mmCIF file of C-alpha atoms in Angstrom:
data_model
loop_
_atom_site.group_PDB
_atom_site.id
_atom_site.type_symbol
_atom_site.label_atom_id
_atom_site.label_comp_id
_atom_site.label_asym_id
_atom_site.label_seq_id
_atom_site.Cartn_x
_atom_site.Cartn_y
_atom_site.Cartn_z
ATOM 1 C CA MET A 1 208.643 215.462 165.784
ATOM 2 C CA ALA A 2 204.881 215.944 165.975
ATOM 3 C CA SER A 3 204.382 212.534 167.588
ATOM 4 C CA ALA A 4 207.298 212.836 170.018
ATOM 5 C CA GLU A 5 206.778 213.774 173.652
ATOM 6 C CA PHE A 6 207.260 217.494 174.314
ATOM 7 C CA GLY A 7 210.938 218.242 174.956
ATOM 8 C CA THR A 8 212.440 214.892 173.885
ATOM 9 C CA VAL A 9 213.806 215.893 170.445
ATOM 10 C CA PHE A 10 216.845 218.193 170.273
ATOM 11 C CA PHE A 11 219.136 220.022 167.897
ATOM 12 C CA ASP A 12 222.261 217.946 167.215
ATOM 13 C CA GLU A 13 224.431 220.351 169.189
ATOM 14 C CA ILE A 14 224.452 222.537 172.268
ATOM 15 C CA THR A 15 226.579 225.576 173.087
ATOM 16 C CA LEU A 16 228.702 225.470 176.236
ATOM 17 C CA ALA A 17 230.927 227.680 178.404
ATOM 18 C CA ASN A 18 232.813 226.904 181.637
ATOM 19 C CA PHE A 19 233.531 229.089 184.662
ATOM 20 C CA ASP A 20 236.903 228.165 186.180
ATOM 21 C CA GLY A 21 236.521 230.090 189.422
ATOM 22 C CA GLU A 22 237.642 233.390 187.938
ATOM 23 C CA LYS A 23 236.296 233.833 184.429
ATOM 24 C CA TRP A 24 234.078 232.342 181.758
ATOM 25 C CA SER A 25 235.667 230.423 178.882
ATOM 26 C CA ASP A 26 234.972 231.084 175.233
ATOM 27 C CA THR A 27 231.784 229.497 173.912
ATOM 28 C CA ARG A 28 232.050 226.190 172.054
ATOM 29 C CA PHE A 29 229.691 223.799 170.300
ATOM 30 C CA GLY A 30 229.286 220.231 171.514
ATOM 31 C CA PRO A 31 227.032 217.211 170.941
ATOM 32 C CA SER A 32 223.606 217.491 172.543
ATOM 33 C CA ASP A 33 223.555 213.859 173.709
ATOM 34 C CA HIS A 34 226.679 213.983 175.884
ATOM 35 C CA LEU A 35 227.749 216.066 178.873
ATOM 36 C CA PRO A 36 231.092 215.334 180.594
ATOM 37 C CA LEU A 37 230.505 215.511 184.348
ATOM 38 C CA HIS A 38 232.480 214.265 187.343
ATOM 39 C CA PRO A 39 230.430 211.939 189.604
ATOM 40 C CA ALA A 40 231.229 214.205 192.561
ATOM 41 C CA SER A 41 229.980 217.343 190.805
ATOM 42 C CA HIS A 42 228.318 219.755 193.193
ATOM 43 C CA VAL A 43 225.106 219.818 191.157
ATOM 44 C CA LEU A 44 224.542 216.066 191.526
ATOM 45 C CA HIS A 45 224.701 216.161 195.317
ATOM 46 C CA TYR A 46 223.600 219.648 196.379
ATOM 47 C CA ALA A 47 221.287 220.797 193.552
ATOM 48 C CA SER A 48 223.370 223.791 192.503
ATOM 49 C CA THR A 49 221.469 224.393 189.281
ATOM 50 C CA CYS A 50 219.061 226.782 187.627
ATOM 51 C CA PHE A 51 217.620 227.058 184.148
ATOM 52 C CA GLU A 52 215.392 229.070 181.850
ATOM 53 C CA GLY A 53 212.641 228.203 179.417
ATOM 54 C CA MET A 54 211.967 230.458 176.436
ATOM 55 C CA LYS A 55 210.753 230.023 172.875
ATOM 56 C CA ALA A 56 211.593 230.994 169.330
ATOM 57 C CA PHE A 57 208.848 231.017 166.689
ATOM 58 C CA ARG A 58 208.904 230.847 162.904
ATOM 59 C CA ALA A 59 207.206 233.857 161.331
ATOM 60 C CA ALA A 60 205.281 233.734 158.072
ATOM 61 C CA ASP A 61 208.196 235.406 156.255
ATOM 62 C CA GLY A 62 210.568 232.649 157.419
ATOM 63 C CA ALA A 63 212.307 234.713 160.092
ATOM 64 C CA VAL A 64 212.833 233.189 163.533
ATOM 65 C CA CYS A 65 211.444 235.344 166.362
ATOM 66 C CA VAL A 66 212.943 234.838 169.832
ATOM 67 C CA PHE A 67 210.525 235.966 172.531
ATOM 68 C CA ARG A 68 211.779 238.178 175.391
ATOM 69 C CA ILE A 69 215.310 236.794 175.380
ATOM 70 C CA ASP A 70 216.776 239.628 177.467
ATOM 71 C CA ASP A 71 214.137 239.259 180.189
ATOM 72 C CA HIS A 72 214.754 235.513 180.425
ATOM 73 C CA ILE A 73 218.512 236.053 180.681
ATOM 74 C CA LYS A 74 217.996 238.612 183.447
ATOM 75 C CA ARG A 75 215.802 236.165 185.377
ATOM 76 C CA MET A 76 218.436 233.451 184.977
ATOM 77 C CA GLN A 77 221.074 235.815 186.352
ATOM 78 C CA ASN A 78 218.823 236.448 189.374
ATOM 79 C CA SER A 79 218.355 232.689 189.883
ATOM 80 C CA ALA A 80 222.125 232.112 189.676
ATOM 81 C CA ALA A 81 222.805 234.836 192.230
ATOM 82 C CA SER A 82 220.222 233.371 194.616
ATOM 83 C CA LEU A 83 221.958 229.973 194.387
ATOM 84 C CA TYR A 84 225.431 231.550 194.775
ATOM 85 C CA LEU A 85 226.359 230.168 191.380
ATOM 86 C CA PRO A 86 228.664 232.069 189.019
ATOM 87 C CA VAL A 87 226.371 234.521 187.246
ATOM 88 C CA PRO A 88 226.379 234.110 183.457
ATOM 89 C CA ASP A 89 227.480 237.039 181.333
ATOM 90 C CA ALA A 90 224.366 238.379 179.611
ATOM 91 C CA VAL A 91 226.068 239.133 176.293
ATOM 92 C CA GLN A 92 227.759 235.730 176.132
ATOM 93 C CA LEU A 93 224.566 233.819 177.016
ATOM 94 C CA LYS A 94 222.535 235.736 174.441
ATOM 95 C CA THR A 95 225.144 234.943 171.795
ATOM 96 C CA MET A 96 225.138 231.255 172.807
ATOM 97 C CA ILE A 97 221.384 231.129 172.211
ATOM 98 C CA LEU A 98 221.353 233.071 168.955
ATOM 99 C CA ASP A 99 224.349 231.243 167.454
ATOM 100 C CA LEU A 100 222.682 227.887 168.074
ATOM 101 C CA LEU A 101 219.398 229.082 166.573
ATOM 102 C CA LYS A 102 221.182 230.497 163.542
ATOM 103 C CA LYS A 103 223.028 227.225 162.904
ATOM 104 C CA TYR A 104 219.846 225.116 163.170
ATOM 105 C CA LYS A 105 217.344 227.705 161.969
ATOM 106 C CA ALA A 106 215.853 225.247 159.478
ATOM 107 C CA GLN A 107 214.776 222.985 162.373
ATOM 108 C CA VAL A 108 212.535 225.600 164.015
ATOM 109 C CA PRO A 109 209.010 224.292 163.273
ATOM 110 C CA ALA A 110 206.070 226.305 162.013
ATOM 111 C CA PHE A 111 203.403 227.481 164.456
ATOM 112 C CA PRO A 112 201.904 226.070 166.651
ATOM 113 C CA GLY A 113 205.319 224.457 166.998
ATOM 114 C CA SER A 114 208.337 226.377 168.236
ATOM 115 C CA ALA A 115 211.918 225.971 169.370
ATOM 116 C CA TYR A 116 211.948 225.546 173.145
ATOM 117 C CA ILE A 117 215.199 227.013 174.503
ATOM 118 C CA ARG A 118 216.655 225.691 177.763
ATOM 119 C CA PRO A 119 219.763 227.522 179.045
ATOM 120 C CA THR A 120 221.076 225.540 182.025
ATOM 121 C CA LEU A 121 223.678 226.375 184.670
ATOM 122 C CA ILE A 122 225.192 223.713 186.918
ATOM 123 C CA GLY A 123 227.803 223.676 189.675
ATOM 124 C CA THR A 124 230.784 221.478 188.787
ATOM 125 C CA ASP A 125 233.130 221.469 191.808
ATOM 126 C CA ALA A 126 234.231 217.838 192.221
ATOM 127 C CA SER A 127 233.617 217.677 195.955
ATOM 128 C CA ILE A 128 231.071 215.898 198.118
ATOM 129 C CA GLY A 129 232.244 217.827 201.179
ATOM 130 C CA ARG A 130 230.677 221.143 200.272
ATOM 131 C CA ALA A 131 227.108 220.675 201.429
ATOM 132 C CA ALA A 132 227.224 224.062 203.152
ATOM 133 C CA ALA A 133 229.357 225.878 200.592
ATOM 134 C CA PRO A 134 228.714 227.114 197.054
ATOM 135 C CA THR A 135 230.472 225.756 194.009
ATOM 136 C CA SER A 136 233.299 227.868 192.598
ATOM 137 C CA THR A 137 233.194 226.336 189.119
ATOM 138 C CA ALA A 138 230.252 225.904 186.794
ATOM 139 C CA LEU A 139 229.078 224.819 183.362
ATOM 140 C CA LEU A 140 226.617 226.844 181.297
ATOM 141 C CA TYR A 141 224.977 225.268 178.281
ATOM 142 C CA VAL A 142 222.078 225.915 175.915
ATOM 143 C CA LEU A 143 219.843 223.047 174.810
ATOM 144 C CA ILE A 144 217.142 223.594 172.171
ATOM 145 C CA SER A 145 214.198 221.314 171.420
ATOM 146 C CA PRO A 146 211.845 221.642 168.434
ATOM 147 C CA VAL A 147 208.420 221.139 170.021
ATOM 148 C CA GLY A 148 204.735 221.002 169.185
ATOM 149 C CA ASP A 149 201.944 222.655 171.160
ATOM 150 C CA TYR A 150 202.123 221.747 174.866
ATOM 151 C CA PHE A 151 198.391 222.310 175.370
ATOM 152 C CA SER A 152 195.815 222.673 172.618
ATOM 153 C CA ALA A 153 194.022 226.012 172.695
ATOM 154 C CA ASP A 154 190.762 224.070 172.938
ATOM 155 C CA ALA A 155 191.830 221.823 175.828
ATOM 156 C CA THR A 156 190.911 222.442 179.448
ATOM 157 C CA MET A 157 192.347 220.759 182.512
ATOM 158 C CA ARG A 158 191.194 219.474 185.866
ATOM 159 C CA VAL A 159 193.183 220.737 188.863
ATOM 160 C CA LEU A 160 193.219 220.405 192.638
ATOM 161 C CA LEU A 161 193.060 223.519 194.812
ATOM 162 C CA ASP A 162 195.333 222.571 197.723
ATOM 163 C CA THR A 163 195.077 224.831 200.796
ATOM 164 C CA GLU A 164 197.437 222.794 202.983
ATOM 165 C CA ASN A 165 200.709 222.539 201.085
ATOM 166 C CA GLN A 166 203.175 224.939 199.494
ATOM 167 C CA ARG A 167 204.939 224.263 196.203
ATOM 168 C CA CYS A 168 208.413 224.916 197.627
ATOM 169 C CA ALA A 169 210.307 226.788 200.339
ATOM 170 C CA PRO A 170 208.589 230.211 200.622
ATOM 171 C CA HIS A 171 211.837 232.204 200.467
ATOM 172 C CA PHE A 172 212.933 230.392 197.285
ATOM 173 C CA GLY A 173 209.859 230.224 195.079
ATOM 174 C CA ASN A 174 211.036 233.006 192.757
ATOM 175 C CA VAL A 175 214.099 230.996 191.675
ATOM 176 C CA LYS A 176 213.821 228.812 188.570
ATOM 177 C CA SER A 177 215.616 225.804 190.010
ATOM 178 C CA GLY A 178 214.972 222.105 189.536
ATOM 179 C CA GLY A 179 214.619 221.601 193.276
ATOM 180 C CA ASN A 180 211.426 223.659 193.332
ATOM 181 C CA TYR A 181 209.836 221.421 190.714
ATOM 182 C CA ALA A 182 210.992 218.302 192.546
ATOM 183 C CA SER A 183 209.465 219.471 195.823
ATOM 184 C CA ALA A 184 206.026 219.750 194.194
ATOM 185 C CA LEU A 185 206.190 216.526 192.185
ATOM 186 C CA GLY A 186 204.977 214.158 194.907
ATOM 187 C CA LEU A 187 202.019 216.386 195.750
ATOM 188 C CA ILE A 188 201.029 216.600 192.082
ATOM 189 C CA GLN A 189 201.284 212.823 191.651
ATOM 190 C CA LYS A 190 199.225 212.125 194.788
ATOM 191 C CA ALA A 191 196.537 214.522 193.564
ATOM 192 C CA LYS A 192 196.513 212.798 190.186
ATOM 193 C CA GLU A 193 196.101 209.395 191.810
ATOM 194 C CA LYS A 194 193.349 210.514 194.187
ATOM 195 C CA TYR A 195 191.415 213.076 192.129
ATOM 196 C CA ASN A 196 192.480 212.433 188.511
ATOM 197 C CA THR A 197 193.856 215.977 188.255
ATOM 198 C CA ALA A 198 196.592 217.212 185.905
ATOM 199 C CA GLN A 199 197.951 219.903 188.226
ATOM 200 C CA VAL A 200 197.690 221.457 191.672
ATOM 201 C CA ILE A 201 197.011 225.108 192.454
ATOM 202 C CA PHE A 202 198.892 225.630 195.700
ATOM 203 C CA ALA A 203 197.067 227.901 198.139
ATOM 204 C CA PRO A 204 198.718 227.439 201.568
ATOM 205 C CA ASN A 205 196.433 228.729 204.320
ATOM 206 C CA GLY A 206 193.979 229.697 201.578
ATOM 207 C CA ASP A 207 196.398 232.063 199.765
ATOM 208 C CA VAL A 208 196.246 231.258 196.027
ATOM 209 C CA GLN A 209 199.777 231.173 194.582
ATOM 210 C CA GLU A 210 200.731 229.017 191.561
ATOM 211 C CA THR A 211 200.768 225.459 190.276
ATOM 212 C CA GLY A 212 203.737 223.125 190.119
ATOM 213 C CA ALA A 213 204.850 224.579 186.792
ATOM 214 C CA ALA A 214 202.745 227.640 185.935
ATOM 215 C CA ASN A 215 201.335 230.886 187.260
ATOM 216 C CA CYS A 216 197.609 231.157 188.028
ATOM 217 C CA ILE A 217 195.472 233.871 186.423
ATOM 218 C CA LEU A 218 191.776 234.708 186.884
ATOM 219 C CA ILE A 219 190.023 236.299 183.906
ATOM 220 C CA SER A 220 186.573 237.787 183.312
ATOM 221 C CA ASP A 221 185.104 239.767 180.421
ATOM 222 C CA THR A 222 186.531 242.961 181.944
ATOM 223 C CA GLU A 223 189.352 242.044 184.339
ATOM 224 C CA LEU A 224 192.524 240.015 184.683
ATOM 225 C CA LEU A 225 193.350 239.209 188.319
ATOM 226 C CA THR A 226 196.481 237.594 189.728
ATOM 227 C CA LYS A 227 198.584 237.529 192.864
ATOM 228 C CA PRO A 228 201.314 240.199 193.137
ATOM 229 C CA LEU A 229 204.894 238.981 192.852
ATOM 230 C CA ASN A 230 206.802 237.974 195.971
ATOM 231 C CA SER A 231 209.515 235.479 196.929
ATOM 232 C CA GLU A 232 207.039 232.586 197.172
ATOM 233 C CA PHE A 233 206.432 231.961 193.461
ATOM 234 C CA LEU A 234 208.062 232.412 190.075
ATOM 235 C CA PRO A 235 207.923 235.791 188.294
ATOM 236 C CA GLY A 236 206.679 234.335 185.022
ATOM 237 C CA ILE A 237 207.718 236.100 181.816
ATOM 238 C CA THR A 238 204.530 234.822 180.159
ATOM 239 C CA ARG A 239 202.536 236.072 183.162
ATOM 240 C CA ASP A 240 204.058 239.532 182.777
ATOM 241 C CA SER A 241 203.418 239.449 179.014
ATOM 242 C CA LEU A 242 199.759 238.561 179.501
ATOM 243 C CA LEU A 243 199.258 241.359 182.023
ATOM 244 C CA LYS A 244 200.614 243.854 179.494
ATOM 245 C CA VAL A 245 198.605 242.360 176.613
ATOM 246 C CA ALA A 246 195.429 242.395 178.728
ATOM 247 C CA ALA A 247 195.893 246.071 179.541
ATOM 248 C CA LYS A 248 196.408 246.830 175.835
ATOM 249 C CA LEU A 249 193.186 244.992 174.986
ATOM 250 C CA GLY A 250 191.211 247.002 177.537
ATOM 251 C CA TYR A 251 191.013 244.630 180.497
ATOM 252 C CA GLN A 252 191.437 246.008 184.005
ATOM 253 C CA VAL A 253 194.628 244.413 185.342
ATOM 254 C CA THR A 254 194.629 243.796 189.102
ATOM 255 C CA GLU A 255 197.437 242.333 191.201
ATOM 256 C CA ARG A 256 196.334 241.468 194.732
ATOM 257 C CA ASN A 257 196.070 238.490 197.047
ATOM 258 C CA ILE A 258 193.321 235.979 196.213
ATOM 259 C CA SER A 259 191.795 233.553 198.697
ATOM 260 C CA ALA A 260 190.754 230.003 197.869
ATOM 261 C CA THR A 261 187.132 230.803 198.675
ATOM 262 C CA GLU A 262 187.244 233.854 196.389
ATOM 263 C CA LEU A 263 188.624 231.719 193.560
ATOM 264 C CA ILE A 264 185.744 229.276 193.936
ATOM 265 C CA GLU A 265 183.288 232.181 193.903
ATOM 266 C CA TRP A 266 185.041 233.710 190.857
ATOM 267 C CA ILE A 267 184.650 230.582 188.716
ATOM 268 C CA LYS A 268 180.854 230.719 188.928
ATOM 269 C CA THR A 269 181.020 233.321 186.133
ATOM 270 C CA GLY A 270 184.733 233.775 185.318
ATOM 271 C CA GLU A 271 187.697 231.852 183.938
ATOM 272 C CA VAL A 272 190.896 230.471 185.470
ATOM 273 C CA ALA A 273 193.965 229.765 183.345
ATOM 274 C CA LEU A 274 197.571 228.682 183.898
ATOM 275 C CA SER A 275 200.352 230.661 182.232
ATOM 276 C CA GLY A 276 203.893 229.649 181.356
ATOM 277 C CA THR A 277 206.333 229.372 178.463
ATOM 278 C CA ALA A 278 205.264 225.839 177.531
ATOM 279 C CA ALA A 279 201.546 226.200 178.303
ATOM 280 C CA VAL A 280 201.213 229.849 177.154
ATOM 281 C CA LEU A 281 197.719 230.224 178.682
ATOM 282 C CA ALA A 282 195.878 226.974 179.408
ATOM 283 C CA PRO A 283 192.245 227.201 180.598
ATOM 284 C CA VAL A 284 191.123 225.242 183.657
ATOM 285 C CA GLY A 285 187.838 223.388 183.223
ATOM 286 C CA GLU A 286 187.340 221.827 186.662
ATOM 287 C CA ILE A 287 188.663 222.545 190.155
ATOM 288 C CA VAL A 288 188.580 220.010 192.972
ATOM 289 C CA TYR A 289 188.236 221.816 196.316
ATOM 290 C CA GLN A 290 187.529 220.230 199.685
ATOM 291 C CA GLY A 291 186.567 216.989 197.961
ATOM 292 C CA GLN A 292 184.047 218.613 195.626
ATOM 293 C CA THR A 293 184.400 219.180 191.874
ATOM 294 C CA HIS A 294 183.547 222.703 190.687
ATOM 295 C CA THR A 295 183.004 223.361 186.968
ATOM 296 C CA VAL A 296 184.593 226.607 185.799
ATOM 297 C CA ASN A 297 182.155 229.169 184.354
ATOM 298 C CA GLN A 298 179.406 226.545 183.979
ATOM 299 C CA GLY A 299 181.478 224.722 181.374
ATOM 300 C CA LYS A 300 181.373 227.606 178.899
ATOM 301 C CA GLU A 301 184.143 228.224 176.376
ATOM 302 C CA ALA A 302 187.108 230.151 177.831
ATOM 303 C CA VAL A 303 186.736 232.997 175.342
ATOM 304 C CA ASN A 304 188.843 235.528 177.241
ATOM 305 C CA SER A 305 191.726 233.115 177.828
ATOM 306 C CA LYS A 306 191.695 232.209 174.137
ATOM 307 C CA ARG A 307 191.619 235.875 173.126
ATOM 308 C CA LEU A 308 194.654 236.719 175.266
ATOM 309 C CA ARG A 309 196.539 233.619 174.165
ATOM 310 C CA LYS A 310 195.902 234.328 170.478
ATOM 311 C CA TYR A 311 197.033 237.944 170.746
ATOM 312 C CA LEU A 312 200.250 236.907 172.500
ATOM 313 C CA ASN A 313 200.860 234.130 169.943
ATOM 314 C CA ASP A 314 200.322 236.629 167.137
ATOM 315 C CA ILE A 315 202.999 238.913 168.596
ATOM 316 C CA GLN A 316 205.357 235.950 168.920
ATOM 317 C CA GLN A 317 204.839 235.053 165.248
ATOM 318 C CA GLY A 318 205.122 238.611 163.966
ATOM 319 C CA ILE A 319 201.451 238.818 162.956
ATOM 320 C CA GLU A 320 200.651 241.556 165.489
ATOM 321 C CA ALA A 321 202.955 244.564 165.760
ATOM 322 C CA ASP A 322 205.569 244.160 168.507
ATOM 323 C CA THR A 323 204.798 247.406 170.312
ATOM 324 C CA PHE A 324 206.437 246.040 173.483
ATOM 325 C CA ASN A 325 209.822 245.404 171.820
ATOM 326 C CA TRP A 326 209.787 241.748 172.881
ATOM 327 C CA ILE A 327 211.013 240.081 169.674
ATOM 328 C CA THR A 328 214.592 239.427 168.592
ATOM 329 C CA LYS A 329 214.574 238.436 164.919
ATOM 330 C CA ILE A 330 216.977 236.027 163.255
#
């Protein structure tokens, strides 16, 4: 598993439930390498899908700690409602996740590995004539992948600060849907080819928002700064966790709009990091802006990003006390 690409190894089974237009079916187990789907399924033609990404960690005492499961389920319900998909039942979805983890508990790796949990909802109406209509039927399933560390705590990345393009449609950025990732993919690939960057910080008209797959956070020795939530970008659970952890550790937490020029000024002495379930908190080492490469904080170690990441990881593993009530233990 350690040598496999992140997210390519899976538990042998998934849990599934169907919505028939009126109600959800009972949950069942099925093989994780097969999904029966009609070729005309709504999801394949009109992108009626949303998903979540959360993690479970193995604690030192052998228990499995699921991180902020209820908050992830709530966000998935919001995504489903935005897409006019049948909204999953919170109790059923939570049980689908926990039952699968309980059955394959032995396959949850030790830290820095984890079990990456991917609940997925897709529209299944067998009709190619409903481009302007929502699906009435749906399939909900939970896929779990034992994974290693997505980014090493010591790694930094090179990113492009793009002031011309937006990651996705501005009214739809707060939905965790595959279409939003697809819309950013070409821009990320072009930046990689031209500037050798790993990601793009989207800042349309100079307004710093997020990257293709993570929220953007500015950190100094005393302050954590990030853009306030709106419909244009994803309300990251990790982002919210880091804001709360930062406040607990004594940082001033500020949510306000940030301009591209302010970000470039900030990195003369401060840090920039990308937050998300997979990345946790990944420091940025270089930013390409207007054709010029800017080194973050003169190339110094991202001590504040590492401090916040470690504290959050320690909560997730049960090393630090869970004063926020974020952990569900198995």
